[in-house]
Amino acid sequence: MSTPDLGGVVVATALPYRADEAAPAGLAVDYDAYAAHCRWLIDNGCRGVGPNGSLGEYSSLTDEERRRVARTAIETVGEDGIVVVGVHGPGSHQARHWAEVAAEDGAGGLLCLPPTMYRANRGEVLAHFEAVASVGLPVMVYNNPIDTKVDLTPALLAEIAQIDNVVAVKEFSGDVRRVLEIREQAPGLDVISGADDVVLESLLMGATGWFAGFPNVFPAESVRLFDLARAGKLDEARALYEPLVAAFRWDSRTEFVQAIKLGMDLVGRYGGPCRPPRGPLTGDHHEQVTADMGRALASLGVA
């Protein structure tokens, strides 16, 4: 039996809100706009979407909103792509609950961080992913040591890869040396680039996917970059990639959600505001994102 594939360009979708005084923080999820965004990403060549990730502000949603966001993505994408639902939770019982809900609603796969509010040890990390994987959907574990303070090292991933249904890792350490280390120590585990500003380097070293932020802004161009890199067309890939990297670096910064939403606004899509704890960009940050996006757009012939 072949291993389920969660590779390709899967977009960690940003979530649009509309003003509503009765909603949390005065912002209601705009499900129609979200569905239209998911459809646009698929129509522009992306393989799939990833609702309820950090970029999707899952931790600012009510339980009802969180499930409806995932359902909206699943119903919108249908058979035209894959939907990899974020099931992050403080403990294994919460993460498994969200995995069970995602399975009931028809998700194609799961993305899961280690415990999100607790610096778990090796045994606790393994137990966490065992609980999520027991639901039966293919699981992409998510290494984000910056936010979780838990590093899924290549050695630990070699153990995690032995869990049935764990098929991939979203690697967000920023250390491109990890790609080969993981492939050596956990050869059955697909490595998915999780940081936009090292995606070309990761793909050239053997990553098979890009779980991406800035393709919310540049989906077709991002798919082209991915295809060029996977085909080994380095000169063409570099020419496309280098002018985009200044914008892509915002994907690894604290204000990445606000920056990507501003990028969407700048290309005529709707990014809009964020719910707390995320506030608006400072004036300096707004200016810098705008400048970095301007360079990217000029290189793409959009400006």
XYZ file of C-alpha atoms in Angstrom:
303
model
C 0.000 0.000 0.000
C 1.382 3.424 -0.952
C 2.013 6.063 1.703
C -0.502 8.943 1.641
C 1.073 12.009 0.084
C 0.614 15.422 1.717
C 3.201 17.146 -0.482
C 2.930 19.829 -3.128
C 1.974 23.430 -2.445
C -0.574 23.394 0.371
C -1.496 26.886 1.560
C -1.845 27.673 5.248
C -4.891 29.812 4.664
C -5.401 33.248 6.167
C -8.875 33.855 7.579
C -11.016 36.875 6.632
C -13.240 38.658 9.136
C -16.064 41.159 8.802
C -17.095 43.747 11.364
C -19.766 42.508 13.770
C -20.185 44.015 17.232
C -21.735 40.788 18.528
C -18.765 38.626 17.493
C -15.576 38.034 19.490
C -13.433 41.207 19.394
C -16.062 42.714 17.077
C -14.949 40.516 14.169
C -16.993 37.662 12.711
C -15.496 35.029 10.422
C -16.531 35.725 6.836
C -17.117 32.166 5.656
C -18.197 33.183 2.156
C -15.011 35.188 1.632
C -12.984 32.297 3.062
C -14.594 29.841 0.665
C -13.865 32.167 -2.254
C -10.235 32.431 -1.147
C -9.843 28.647 -0.918
C -11.356 28.288 -4.386
C -9.000 30.951 -5.780
C -5.956 29.143 -4.396
C -6.990 25.838 -5.944
C -7.883 27.498 -9.250
C -4.388 29.018 -9.305
C -2.724 25.627 -9.149
C -2.176 24.984 -5.436
C -2.564 21.352 -4.452
C -4.522 22.069 -1.313
C -5.303 24.254 1.668
C -4.590 24.078 5.364
C -7.281 25.617 7.564
C -6.852 26.260 11.286
C -3.125 26.799 11.358
C -1.343 29.649 13.101
C -1.868 31.789 10.012
C -5.558 30.910 10.221
C -5.645 32.256 13.804
C -7.093 28.998 15.118
C -6.320 29.907 18.719
C -8.515 33.023 18.462
C -11.567 31.078 17.270
C -14.461 29.611 19.198
C -14.879 25.850 18.918
C -17.892 26.336 16.643
C -15.947 28.702 14.370
C -12.949 26.401 14.233
C -15.000 23.455 13.033
C -16.957 25.536 10.538
C -13.760 26.970 9.037
C -12.450 23.462 8.357
C -15.800 22.338 6.964
C -15.901 25.360 4.677
C -12.490 24.489 3.248
C -13.409 20.809 2.823
C -16.714 21.571 1.095
C -15.129 24.206 -1.153
C -12.134 22.175 -2.289
C -14.070 18.935 -2.739
C -12.253 16.507 -5.017
C -10.082 19.228 -6.574
C -7.355 19.163 -3.922
C -6.435 18.108 -0.416
C -7.421 19.756 2.858
C -4.934 19.318 5.706
C -6.658 20.518 8.870
C -4.731 21.947 11.809
C -5.589 20.016 14.969
C -3.211 21.750 17.374
C -4.084 21.616 21.050
C -2.572 22.039 24.507
C -2.912 18.320 25.210
C -3.335 15.063 23.339
C -7.008 14.803 24.277
C -7.772 18.176 22.666
C -5.672 17.458 19.568
C -7.285 14.041 19.179
C -10.741 15.619 19.506
C -9.991 17.987 16.643
C -8.570 15.086 14.636
C -11.780 13.100 15.148
C -13.872 16.100 14.115
C -11.728 16.628 11.010
C -12.114 12.960 10.069
C -15.896 13.158 10.473
C -15.978 16.224 8.226
C -13.930 14.642 5.434
C -10.411 16.066 5.835
C -7.647 14.546 3.747
C -4.963 14.917 6.376
C -3.964 16.532 9.658
C -1.304 19.025 10.691
C -0.330 18.821 14.344
C 2.075 20.674 16.610
C 3.426 19.132 19.815
C 1.507 20.259 22.927
C 1.104 23.976 22.409
C 1.212 25.413 25.947
C 3.607 23.057 27.661
C 7.224 22.183 26.979
C 6.650 18.460 26.547
C 9.394 15.873 26.947
C 10.187 13.073 24.510
C 7.667 10.581 25.902
C 4.899 13.172 26.036
C 5.580 14.243 22.449
C 5.380 10.650 21.246
C 2.167 10.049 23.193
C 0.661 13.241 21.763
C 1.256 12.216 18.166
C 0.197 8.613 18.848
C -3.170 9.888 20.071
C -3.696 12.052 16.994
C -2.501 9.403 14.546
C -4.803 6.788 16.102
C -7.750 8.553 14.446
C -6.563 7.118 11.135
C -5.920 10.104 8.868
C -2.423 10.803 7.509
C -0.594 13.129 9.891
C 1.971 15.842 9.172
C 3.747 16.667 12.413
C 4.820 20.273 12.732
C 8.237 21.278 14.026
C 8.072 24.888 15.216
C 10.583 25.134 18.074
C 10.365 28.931 18.037
C 6.771 28.957 19.279
C 6.398 25.604 21.053
C 9.886 25.461 22.646
C 9.882 21.783 21.623
C 12.347 20.826 18.887
C 11.429 17.799 16.807
C 15.045 16.934 16.046
C 15.922 14.455 13.309
C 16.572 11.835 15.993
C 13.178 12.413 17.603
C 11.492 12.441 14.188
C 13.017 9.032 13.527
C 10.985 7.773 16.497
C 7.850 9.717 15.579
C 8.032 8.293 12.046
C 7.469 4.808 13.481
C 3.925 5.798 14.507
C 1.320 4.464 12.089
C -0.229 7.208 9.913
C 2.534 9.765 10.538
C 3.696 10.478 6.988
C 5.363 13.914 6.918
C 6.944 16.722 8.900
C 6.416 20.417 8.345
C 9.916 21.681 9.097
C 10.009 25.248 10.420
C 13.274 25.395 12.333
C 14.796 27.534 9.569
C 17.844 25.254 9.449
C 18.014 23.841 5.926
C 20.590 21.284 7.099
C 17.687 19.510 8.741
C 16.232 18.400 5.405
C 19.024 15.937 4.675
C 19.354 14.921 8.328
C 15.673 14.012 8.485
C 15.839 12.142 5.185
C 18.811 10.167 6.532
C 17.371 9.357 9.961
C 13.673 9.030 9.031
C 13.768 7.997 5.361
C 10.073 7.137 5.264
C 9.018 10.621 6.369
C 8.293 13.289 3.764
C 9.930 16.628 4.550
C 7.685 19.630 3.891
C 9.186 23.115 3.837
C 7.397 25.228 6.414
C 9.302 28.516 6.137
C 8.791 30.535 2.978
C 12.224 32.202 3.066
C 14.116 28.893 2.837
C 11.730 27.080 0.519
C 13.996 26.939 -2.529
C 16.930 25.698 -0.472
C 14.714 23.062 1.173
C 13.259 21.844 -2.118
C 16.712 21.531 -3.674
C 17.738 19.343 -0.731
C 14.808 16.997 -1.211
C 11.732 18.482 0.456
C 8.639 17.249 -1.366
C 6.177 19.927 -0.326
C 5.680 23.494 0.788
C 3.142 24.219 3.524
C 3.082 27.830 2.732
C 2.158 31.318 3.883
C 2.845 33.782 1.085
C 1.069 31.711 -1.580
C -2.010 33.355 -0.020
C -0.671 36.360 -1.957
C 1.099 34.770 -4.961
C -0.436 31.326 -5.551
C 0.298 30.814 -9.249
C 3.826 32.202 -8.953
C 4.478 30.048 -5.884
C 3.375 26.915 -7.724
C 5.692 27.861 -10.582
C 8.580 28.282 -8.126
C 7.827 24.897 -6.594
C 7.656 23.189 -9.989
C 10.906 24.778 -11.181
C 12.717 23.729 -8.025
C 11.408 20.173 -8.154
C 12.446 19.962 -11.803
C 15.978 21.101 -10.940
C 15.710 24.272 -13.041
C 17.852 26.250 -10.654
C 18.561 29.348 -12.738
C 14.882 29.941 -13.463
C 13.898 29.163 -9.893
C 16.466 31.589 -8.462
C 15.419 34.362 -10.817
C 11.837 34.001 -9.597
C 12.687 33.435 -5.927
C 15.288 36.058 -5.076
C 13.088 39.174 -5.524
C 10.389 37.503 -3.404
C 12.552 36.552 -0.432
C 12.381 39.929 1.338
C 8.604 39.539 1.484
C 8.876 35.829 2.300
C 11.023 36.612 5.363
C 7.950 38.039 7.056
C 6.591 34.474 7.196
C 9.176 33.774 9.919
C 8.533 36.905 11.970
C 6.197 37.527 14.894
C 3.895 39.662 12.729
C 3.612 37.086 9.931
C -0.195 36.931 9.963
C -0.588 40.700 9.702
C 2.152 40.903 7.034
C 0.600 38.230 4.828
C -2.849 39.782 5.202
C -1.397 43.144 4.184
C 0.225 41.435 1.212
C -3.171 40.118 0.195
C -4.626 43.616 0.426
C -1.802 44.986 -1.718
C -2.528 42.565 -4.568
C -6.242 43.311 -4.530
C -7.368 40.355 -2.441
C -8.906 40.764 1.017
C -6.606 40.215 3.982
C -8.126 42.545 6.530
C -7.657 42.698 10.294
C -6.677 40.082 12.855
C -8.295 39.113 16.119
C -6.426 39.625 19.386
C -3.829 38.977 20.549
C -2.648 40.159 17.133
C -2.991 43.881 16.611
C -2.324 46.055 13.583
C 1.185 46.446 12.196
C 3.205 49.377 13.496
C 3.815 52.184 11.053
C 7.405 51.040 10.484
C 6.366 47.454 9.865
C 3.568 48.508 7.534
C 6.030 50.595 5.543
C 8.577 47.774 5.356
C 6.062 45.119 4.300
C 4.757 47.494 1.640
C 8.301 48.101 0.352
C 9.169 44.396 0.348
C 5.929 43.596 -1.427
C 6.616 46.369 -3.934
C 9.882 44.729 -4.929
C 8.163 41.366 -5.280
C 5.341 42.788 -7.387
C 7.758 44.666 -9.617
C 9.696 41.470 -10.284
C 6.467 39.727 -11.234
C 5.434 42.566 -13.534
C 2.448 43.469 -11.367
C 3.542 46.892 -10.128
